[in-house]
Short mmCIF file of C-alpha atoms and ligand atoms in Angstrom, two decimals:
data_model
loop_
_atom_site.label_atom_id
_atom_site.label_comp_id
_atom_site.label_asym_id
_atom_site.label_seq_id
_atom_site.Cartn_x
_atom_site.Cartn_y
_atom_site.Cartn_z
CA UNK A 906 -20.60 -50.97 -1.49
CA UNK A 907 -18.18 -50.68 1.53
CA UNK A 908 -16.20 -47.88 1.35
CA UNK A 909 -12.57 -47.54 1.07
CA UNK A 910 -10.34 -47.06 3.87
CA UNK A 911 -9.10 -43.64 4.68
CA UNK A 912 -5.94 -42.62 6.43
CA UNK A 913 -5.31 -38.97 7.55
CA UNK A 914 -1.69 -37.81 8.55
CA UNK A 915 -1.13 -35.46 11.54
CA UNK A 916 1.55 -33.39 12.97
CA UNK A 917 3.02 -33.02 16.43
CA UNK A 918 3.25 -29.55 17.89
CA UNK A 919 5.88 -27.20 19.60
CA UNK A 920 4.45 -24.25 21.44
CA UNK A 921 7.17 -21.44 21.04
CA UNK A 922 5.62 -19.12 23.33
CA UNK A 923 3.43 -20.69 26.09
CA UNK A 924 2.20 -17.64 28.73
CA UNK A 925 -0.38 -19.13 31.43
CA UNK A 926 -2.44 -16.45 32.75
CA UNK A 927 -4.38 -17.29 36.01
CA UNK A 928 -6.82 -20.42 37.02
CA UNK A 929 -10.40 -19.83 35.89
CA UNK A 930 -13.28 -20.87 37.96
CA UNK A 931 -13.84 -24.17 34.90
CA UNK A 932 -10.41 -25.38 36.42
CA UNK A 933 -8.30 -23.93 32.56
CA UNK A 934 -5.80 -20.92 32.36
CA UNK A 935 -6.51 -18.52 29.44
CA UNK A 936 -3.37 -18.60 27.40
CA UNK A 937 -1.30 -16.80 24.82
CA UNK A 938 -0.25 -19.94 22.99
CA UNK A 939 1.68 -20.04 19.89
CA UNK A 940 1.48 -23.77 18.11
CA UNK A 941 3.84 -24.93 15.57
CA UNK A 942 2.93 -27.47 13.55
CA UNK A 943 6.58 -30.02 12.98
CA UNK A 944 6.81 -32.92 11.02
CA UNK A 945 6.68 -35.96 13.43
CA UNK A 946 3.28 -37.36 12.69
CA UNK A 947 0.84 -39.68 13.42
CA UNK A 948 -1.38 -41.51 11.11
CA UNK A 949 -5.27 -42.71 11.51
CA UNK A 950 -6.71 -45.36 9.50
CA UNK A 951 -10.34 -45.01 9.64
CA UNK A 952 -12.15 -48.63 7.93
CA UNK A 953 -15.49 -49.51 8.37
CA UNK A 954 -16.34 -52.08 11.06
CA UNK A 955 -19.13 -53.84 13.08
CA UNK A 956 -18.55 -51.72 16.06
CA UNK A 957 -15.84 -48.87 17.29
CA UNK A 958 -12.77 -50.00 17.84
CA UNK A 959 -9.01 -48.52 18.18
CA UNK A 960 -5.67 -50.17 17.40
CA UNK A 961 -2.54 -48.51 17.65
CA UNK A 962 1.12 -49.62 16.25
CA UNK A 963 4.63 -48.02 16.48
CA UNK A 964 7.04 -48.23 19.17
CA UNK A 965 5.10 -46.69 22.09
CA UNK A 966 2.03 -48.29 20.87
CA UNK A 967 1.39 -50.40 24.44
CA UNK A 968 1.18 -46.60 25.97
CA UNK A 969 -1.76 -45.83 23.83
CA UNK A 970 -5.53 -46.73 25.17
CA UNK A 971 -7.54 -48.10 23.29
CA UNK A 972 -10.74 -47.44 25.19
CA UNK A 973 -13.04 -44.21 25.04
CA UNK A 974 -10.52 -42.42 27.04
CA UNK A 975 -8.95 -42.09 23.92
CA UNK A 976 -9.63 -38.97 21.69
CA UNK A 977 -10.00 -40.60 18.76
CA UNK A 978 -12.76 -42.30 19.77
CA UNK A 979 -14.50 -39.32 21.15
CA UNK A 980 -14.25 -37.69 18.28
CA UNK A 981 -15.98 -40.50 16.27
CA UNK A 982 -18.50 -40.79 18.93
CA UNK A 983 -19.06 -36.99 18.68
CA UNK A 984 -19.45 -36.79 14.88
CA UNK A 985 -21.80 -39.71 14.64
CA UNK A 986 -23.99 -38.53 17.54
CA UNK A 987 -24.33 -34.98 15.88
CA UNK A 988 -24.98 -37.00 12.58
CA UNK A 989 -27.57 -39.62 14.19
CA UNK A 990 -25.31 -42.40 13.06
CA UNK A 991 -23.70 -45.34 14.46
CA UNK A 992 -19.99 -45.22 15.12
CA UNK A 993 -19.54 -48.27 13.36
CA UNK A 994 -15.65 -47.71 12.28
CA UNK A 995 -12.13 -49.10 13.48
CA UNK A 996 -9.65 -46.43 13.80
CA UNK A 997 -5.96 -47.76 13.82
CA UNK A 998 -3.18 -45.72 15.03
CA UNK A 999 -0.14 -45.27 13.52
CA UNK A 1000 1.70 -43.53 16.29
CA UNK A 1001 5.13 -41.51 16.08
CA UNK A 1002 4.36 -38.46 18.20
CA UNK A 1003 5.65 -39.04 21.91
CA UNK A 1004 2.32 -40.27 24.04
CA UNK A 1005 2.15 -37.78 26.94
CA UNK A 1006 5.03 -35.71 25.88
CA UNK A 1007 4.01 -32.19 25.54
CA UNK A 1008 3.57 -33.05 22.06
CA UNK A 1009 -0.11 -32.93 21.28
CA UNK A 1010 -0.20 -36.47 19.98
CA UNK A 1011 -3.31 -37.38 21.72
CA UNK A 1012 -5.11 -33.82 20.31
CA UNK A 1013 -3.52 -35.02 16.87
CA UNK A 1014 -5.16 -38.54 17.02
CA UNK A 1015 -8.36 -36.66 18.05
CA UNK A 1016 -8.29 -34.06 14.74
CA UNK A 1017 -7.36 -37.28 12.49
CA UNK A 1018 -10.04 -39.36 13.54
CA UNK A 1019 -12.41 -36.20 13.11
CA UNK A 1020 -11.56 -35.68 9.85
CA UNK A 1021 -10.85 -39.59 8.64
CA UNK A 1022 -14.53 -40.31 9.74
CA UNK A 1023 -16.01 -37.56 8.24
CA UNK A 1024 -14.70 -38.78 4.94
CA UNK A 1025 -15.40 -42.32 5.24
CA UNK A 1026 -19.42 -41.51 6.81
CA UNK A 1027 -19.63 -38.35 4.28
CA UNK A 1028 -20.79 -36.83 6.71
CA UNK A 1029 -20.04 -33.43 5.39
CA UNK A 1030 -19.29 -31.46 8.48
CA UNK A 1031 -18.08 -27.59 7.56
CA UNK A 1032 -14.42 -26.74 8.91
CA UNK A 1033 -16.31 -24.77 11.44
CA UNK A 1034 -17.93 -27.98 12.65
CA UNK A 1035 -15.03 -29.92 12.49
CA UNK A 1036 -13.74 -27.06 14.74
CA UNK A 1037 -16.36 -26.60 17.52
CA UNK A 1038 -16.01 -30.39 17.67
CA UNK A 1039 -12.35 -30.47 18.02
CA UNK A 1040 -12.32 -27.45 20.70
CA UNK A 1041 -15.04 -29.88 22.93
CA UNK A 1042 -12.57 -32.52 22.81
CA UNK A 1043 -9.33 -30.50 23.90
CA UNK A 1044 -7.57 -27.13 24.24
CA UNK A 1045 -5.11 -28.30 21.57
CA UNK A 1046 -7.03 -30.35 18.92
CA UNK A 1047 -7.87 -27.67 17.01
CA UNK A 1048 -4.87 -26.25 16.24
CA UNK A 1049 -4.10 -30.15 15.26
CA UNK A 1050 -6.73 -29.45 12.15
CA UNK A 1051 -5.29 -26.65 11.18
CA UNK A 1052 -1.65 -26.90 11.21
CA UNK A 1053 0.86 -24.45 10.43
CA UNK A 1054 1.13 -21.96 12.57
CA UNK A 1055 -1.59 -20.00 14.98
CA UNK A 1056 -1.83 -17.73 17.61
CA UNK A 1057 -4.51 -20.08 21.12
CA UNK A 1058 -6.40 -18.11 22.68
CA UNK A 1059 -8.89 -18.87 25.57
CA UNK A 1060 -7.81 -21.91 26.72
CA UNK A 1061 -6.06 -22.31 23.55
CA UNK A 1062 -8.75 -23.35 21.19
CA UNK A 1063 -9.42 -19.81 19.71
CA UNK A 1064 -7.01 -20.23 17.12
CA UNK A 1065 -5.57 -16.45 14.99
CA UNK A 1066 -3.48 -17.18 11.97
CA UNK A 1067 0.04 -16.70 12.59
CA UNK A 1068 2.50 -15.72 9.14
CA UNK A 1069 5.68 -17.36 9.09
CA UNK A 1070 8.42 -17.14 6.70
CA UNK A 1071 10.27 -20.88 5.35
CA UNK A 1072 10.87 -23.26 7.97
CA UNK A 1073 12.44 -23.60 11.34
CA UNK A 1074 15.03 -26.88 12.36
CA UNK A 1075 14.55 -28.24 15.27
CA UNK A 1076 15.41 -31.25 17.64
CA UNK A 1077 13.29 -33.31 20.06
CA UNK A 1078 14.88 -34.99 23.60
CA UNK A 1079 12.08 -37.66 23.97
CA UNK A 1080 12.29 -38.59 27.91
CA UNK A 1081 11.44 -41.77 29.31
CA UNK A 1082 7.54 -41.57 30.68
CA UNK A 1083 5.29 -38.68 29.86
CA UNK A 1084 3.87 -35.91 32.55
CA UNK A 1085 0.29 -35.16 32.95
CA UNK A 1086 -0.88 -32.06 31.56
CA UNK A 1087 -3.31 -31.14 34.60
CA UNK A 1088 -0.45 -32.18 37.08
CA UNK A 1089 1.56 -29.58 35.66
CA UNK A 1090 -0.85 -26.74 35.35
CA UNK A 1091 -1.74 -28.08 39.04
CA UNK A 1092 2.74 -27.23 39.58
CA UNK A 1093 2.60 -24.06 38.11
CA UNK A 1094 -0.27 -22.94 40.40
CA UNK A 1095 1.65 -24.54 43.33
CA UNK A 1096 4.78 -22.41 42.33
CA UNK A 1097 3.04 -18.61 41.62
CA UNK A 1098 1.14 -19.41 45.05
CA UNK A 1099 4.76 -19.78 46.40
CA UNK A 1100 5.98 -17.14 44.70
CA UNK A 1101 3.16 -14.50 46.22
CA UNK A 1102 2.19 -13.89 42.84
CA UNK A 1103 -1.31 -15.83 43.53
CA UNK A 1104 -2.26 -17.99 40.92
CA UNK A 1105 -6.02 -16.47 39.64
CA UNK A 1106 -7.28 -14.96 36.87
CA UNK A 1107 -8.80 -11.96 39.28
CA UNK A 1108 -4.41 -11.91 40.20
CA UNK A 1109 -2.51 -11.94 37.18
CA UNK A 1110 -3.12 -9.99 33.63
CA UNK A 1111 -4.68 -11.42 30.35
CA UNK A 1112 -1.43 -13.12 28.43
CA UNK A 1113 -0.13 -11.69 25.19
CA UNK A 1114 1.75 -13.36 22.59
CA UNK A 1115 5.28 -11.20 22.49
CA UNK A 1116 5.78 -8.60 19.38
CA UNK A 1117 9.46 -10.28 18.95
CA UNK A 1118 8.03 -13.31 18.52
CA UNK A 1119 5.42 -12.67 15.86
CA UNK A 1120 8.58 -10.78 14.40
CA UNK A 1121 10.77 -13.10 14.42
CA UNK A 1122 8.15 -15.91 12.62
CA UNK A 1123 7.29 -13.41 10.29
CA UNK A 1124 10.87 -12.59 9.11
CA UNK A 1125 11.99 -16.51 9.51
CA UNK A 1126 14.74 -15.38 11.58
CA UNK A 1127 15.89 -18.30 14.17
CA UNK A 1128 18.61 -16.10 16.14
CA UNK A 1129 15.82 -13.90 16.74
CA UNK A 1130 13.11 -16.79 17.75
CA UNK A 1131 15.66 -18.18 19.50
CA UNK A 1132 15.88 -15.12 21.78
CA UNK A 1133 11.69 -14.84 22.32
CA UNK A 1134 11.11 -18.90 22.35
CA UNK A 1135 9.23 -18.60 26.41
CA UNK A 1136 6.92 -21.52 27.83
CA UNK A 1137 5.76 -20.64 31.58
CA UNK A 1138 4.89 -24.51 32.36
CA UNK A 1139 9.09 -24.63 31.89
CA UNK A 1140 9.27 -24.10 35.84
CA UNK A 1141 6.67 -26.71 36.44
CA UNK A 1142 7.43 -29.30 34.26
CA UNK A 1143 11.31 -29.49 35.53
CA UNK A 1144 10.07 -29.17 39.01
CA UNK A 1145 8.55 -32.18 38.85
CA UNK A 1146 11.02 -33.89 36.80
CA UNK A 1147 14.40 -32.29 37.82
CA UNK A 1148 16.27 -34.28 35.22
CA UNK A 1149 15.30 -32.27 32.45
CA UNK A 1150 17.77 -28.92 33.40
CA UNK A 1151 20.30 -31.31 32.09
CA UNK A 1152 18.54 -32.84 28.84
CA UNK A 1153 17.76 -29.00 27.92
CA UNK A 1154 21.81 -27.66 29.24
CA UNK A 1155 22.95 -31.06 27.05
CA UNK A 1156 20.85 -29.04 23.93
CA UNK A 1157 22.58 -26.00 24.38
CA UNK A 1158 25.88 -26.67 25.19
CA UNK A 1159 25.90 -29.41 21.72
CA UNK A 1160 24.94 -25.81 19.96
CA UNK A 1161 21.12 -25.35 20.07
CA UNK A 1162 20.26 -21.03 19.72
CA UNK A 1163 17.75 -22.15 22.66
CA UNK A 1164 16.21 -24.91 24.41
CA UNK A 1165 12.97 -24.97 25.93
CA UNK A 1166 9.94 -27.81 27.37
CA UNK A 1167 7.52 -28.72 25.01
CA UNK A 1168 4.03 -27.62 26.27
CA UNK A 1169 3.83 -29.55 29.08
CA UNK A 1170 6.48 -32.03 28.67
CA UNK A 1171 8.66 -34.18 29.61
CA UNK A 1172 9.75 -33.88 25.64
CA UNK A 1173 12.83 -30.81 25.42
CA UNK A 1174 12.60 -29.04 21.92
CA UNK A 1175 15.78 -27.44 21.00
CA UNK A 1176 16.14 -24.87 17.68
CA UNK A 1177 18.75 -25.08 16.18
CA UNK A 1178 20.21 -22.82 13.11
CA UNK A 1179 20.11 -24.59 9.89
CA UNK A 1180 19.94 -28.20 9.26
CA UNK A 1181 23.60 -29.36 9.56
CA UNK A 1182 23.27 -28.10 13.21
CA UNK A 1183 20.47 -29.68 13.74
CA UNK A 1184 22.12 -32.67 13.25
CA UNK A 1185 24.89 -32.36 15.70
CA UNK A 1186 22.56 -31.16 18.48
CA UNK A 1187 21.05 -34.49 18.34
CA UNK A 1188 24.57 -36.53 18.13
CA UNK A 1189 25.43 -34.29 21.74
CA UNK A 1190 22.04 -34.98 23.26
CA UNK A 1191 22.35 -38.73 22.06
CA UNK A 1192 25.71 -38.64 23.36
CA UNK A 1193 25.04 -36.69 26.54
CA UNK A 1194 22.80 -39.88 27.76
CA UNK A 1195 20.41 -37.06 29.13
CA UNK A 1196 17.33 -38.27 26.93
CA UNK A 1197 15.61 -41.68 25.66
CA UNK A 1198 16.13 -40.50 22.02
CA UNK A 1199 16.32 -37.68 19.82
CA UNK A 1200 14.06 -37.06 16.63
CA UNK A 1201 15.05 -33.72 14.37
CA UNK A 1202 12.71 -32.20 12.13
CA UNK A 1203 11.62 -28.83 10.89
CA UNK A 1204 8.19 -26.79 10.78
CA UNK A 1205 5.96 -25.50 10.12
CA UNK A 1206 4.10 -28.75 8.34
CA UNK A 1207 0.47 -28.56 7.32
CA UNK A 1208 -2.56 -29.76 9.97
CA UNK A 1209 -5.01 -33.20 9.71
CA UNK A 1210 -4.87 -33.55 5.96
CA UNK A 1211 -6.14 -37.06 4.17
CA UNK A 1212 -3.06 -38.82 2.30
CA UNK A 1213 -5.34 -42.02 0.99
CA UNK A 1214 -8.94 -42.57 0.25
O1 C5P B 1385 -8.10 -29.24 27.14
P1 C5P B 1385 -7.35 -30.43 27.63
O2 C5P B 1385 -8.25 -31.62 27.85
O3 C5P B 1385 -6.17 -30.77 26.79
O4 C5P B 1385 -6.78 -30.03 29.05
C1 C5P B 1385 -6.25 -30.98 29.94
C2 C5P B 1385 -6.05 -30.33 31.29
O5 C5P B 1385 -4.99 -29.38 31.22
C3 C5P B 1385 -7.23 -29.55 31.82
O6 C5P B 1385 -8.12 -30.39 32.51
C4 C5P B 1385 -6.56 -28.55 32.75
O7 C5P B 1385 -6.20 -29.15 33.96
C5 C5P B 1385 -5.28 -28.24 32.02
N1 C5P B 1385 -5.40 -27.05 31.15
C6 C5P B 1385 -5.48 -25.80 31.73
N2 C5P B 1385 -5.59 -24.69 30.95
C7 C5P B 1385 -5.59 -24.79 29.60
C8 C5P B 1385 -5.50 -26.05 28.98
C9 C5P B 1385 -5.40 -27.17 29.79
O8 C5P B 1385 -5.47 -25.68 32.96
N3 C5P B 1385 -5.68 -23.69 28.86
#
C-alpha cells in the first residue's frame, strides 16, 4: 500500500540576542544565539514518488531552488543514505517565511523535510538523530526542530532550553531581495578588522547570552526585552544594505519598544507591546514605504511538528 502523504508545519525564527565571537579556522563564528520560534511558517508535503523531487508554491516561490542546493533535499538524501534507502519522495513547499531573509526559512524547510520523511519511510530516527542530522545540514536547522525558544551555542547548533513566560508581538519589514548569510559574516569581519578589534577567535572572548535577557524571557516582560534585544551582524547587514536604518527608524518612530535585523537579514523585526500596537507598527512601516511588506505575529510557536498524516 502507498502511504499517505504527510505535511509538517515549520516556524520562522527571530534571534533576540545574536553575539558573534571571532572566525574559527572551519570558516564559522562560535555564537551566543538566542532563537525564537514566531508563527510565520512554512509547510512540507512529503508524498511518495519515482524519484526526489521539490516543488515550492507561495508568493516567493520562483526564489526557491528546487535542486540539491536546497535543504530539503539534503535532508532526505541524508536520512535515506543513513537508512540504506532510496530517496524516492517529492517534497512540495509551501513557502511563507521570507527566502534569504534572516529568517531561517531555508533551515525550516530542511527540519520539515527531516521529519516529514521520517514519517512517511518510518524510518524511526531518535530526536537525537534527527538532531545530529539537522546540525550537518546548518547552524540553524536544529533549532527549526525544536522550536520554542533555545539558547545556540557553537556555531549555533548546540541548542540549551531557554524558559519563557506567554508570548511576545512582534512585526516583520520584509525587504525586497535577501542578503547572503556568509557575505555578512564575511562584513562583520571586514568591520572589527577596521575597527582594530581583529576579527579571530584567538582576538575576541567566548560570547555569552546577556542575564537581562534570559530575565526578561523568563518574566515575559517586553519593556525589558526590548531594552536587551542585541544582534552584532546589525552593523553588517545595514552596511551592506544602507536602506535598512530607515525601515528599522520607520519601526520605532510608528511605536515599536525596539527594532533590530533579523539574523542576518535584510528582514527588520520590530517588538512591539501588546497586540493592538503591533498593529499600528505595521500600518507606519506600510505607510513609511521603507519595506516590501509587513507580516505581524507573536512567539514563541512550537518547532517541525506533523499537522497531517
Ligand atoms: O551553517 P550555515 O550553512 O547556515 O552557515 C552558512 C554560512 O554562514 C557559513 O558558511 C558561514 O560563512 C556563516 N556562518 C558563520 N558562523 C556561524 C554560522 C554561519 O560564519 N556560526
Amino acid at each position: 500500500m502507498t502511504p499517505a502523504p504527510v505535511t509538517v508545519r515549520v516556524p520562522a525564527k527571530v534571534n533576540v540576542q545574536l553575539v558573534v565571537g571571532g572566525l574559527r579556522h572551519d570558516g564559522f563564528h562560535d555564537l551566543a544565539n538566542v532563537f525564537l520560534a514566531v508563527g510565520l511558517f512554512d509547510e512540507v508535503t512529503a508524498t511518495p514518488a519515482d524519484r526526489l523531487r521539490i516543488s515550492a508554491s507561495g508568493p516567493d516561490a520562483h526564489q526557491v531552488p528546487l535542486d540539491e542546493t536546497n535543504l530539503a533535499a539534503r535532508a532526505a538524501l541524508a536520512l535515506a543514505a543513513r537508512h540504506g534507502i532510496e530517496p524516492r519522495v517529492h517534497l512540495h513547499i509551501g513557502k511563507d517565511i521570507p527566502v534569504a531573509g534572516g529568517m531561517a526559512g531555508g533551515s525550516a524547510d530542511g527540519a520539515a523535510a527531516l521529519v516529514a520523511c521520517d514519517a512517511l519511510w518510518g524510518t524511526g530516527a531518535t530526536r537525537g538523530e534527527l538532531l545530529a542530522i539537522c546540525a550537518d545540514l546548518g547552524s540553524d536547522v536544529p533549532f527549526s526542530l525544536v522550536g520554542g525558544a533555545a539558547l545556540g551555542r557553537g556555531r549555533g547548533e548546540l541548542l540549551e532550553p531557554v524558559e519563557v513566560s506567554g508570548s511576545f508581538h512582534w512585526v516583520f519589514a520584509l525587504a525586497d531581495g535577501g542578503l547572503s548569510t556568509p557575505a555578512v559574516y564575511r562584513e562583520c569581519d571586514r568591520l572589527r578588522e577596521a575597527s582594530g578589534s581583529g576579527h579571530t577567535a584567538a582576538d575576541l572572548p567566548e560570547p555569552q547570552p546577556s542575564p537581562q535577557l534570559l530575565a526578561a524571557l523568563r518574566t515575559g516582560d517586553p519593556a525589558a526585552l526590548a531594552g536587551a534585544l542585541a544582534n552584532d551582524l546589525q552593523a553588517a547587514a545595514v552596511s551592506l544594505r544602507p536602506a535598512l536604518a530607515d525601515t528599522l527608524r520607520a519601526g520605532t518612530e510608528g511605536g515599536a519598544l525596539a527594532a533590530l535585523v533579523s539574523g542576518s537579514g535584510p528582514t527588520c523585526a520590530f517588538l512591539a507591546k501588546d497586540p493592538e500596537s503591533a498593529e499600528s507598527v505595521a500600518e507606519a512601516l506600510l505607510t513609511s514605504g521603507t519595506c516590501r511588506t509587513v507580516r505581524v505575529t507573536s512567539g514563541p510557536v512550537p518547532g517541525a511538528t506533523v499537522v497531517h498524516g
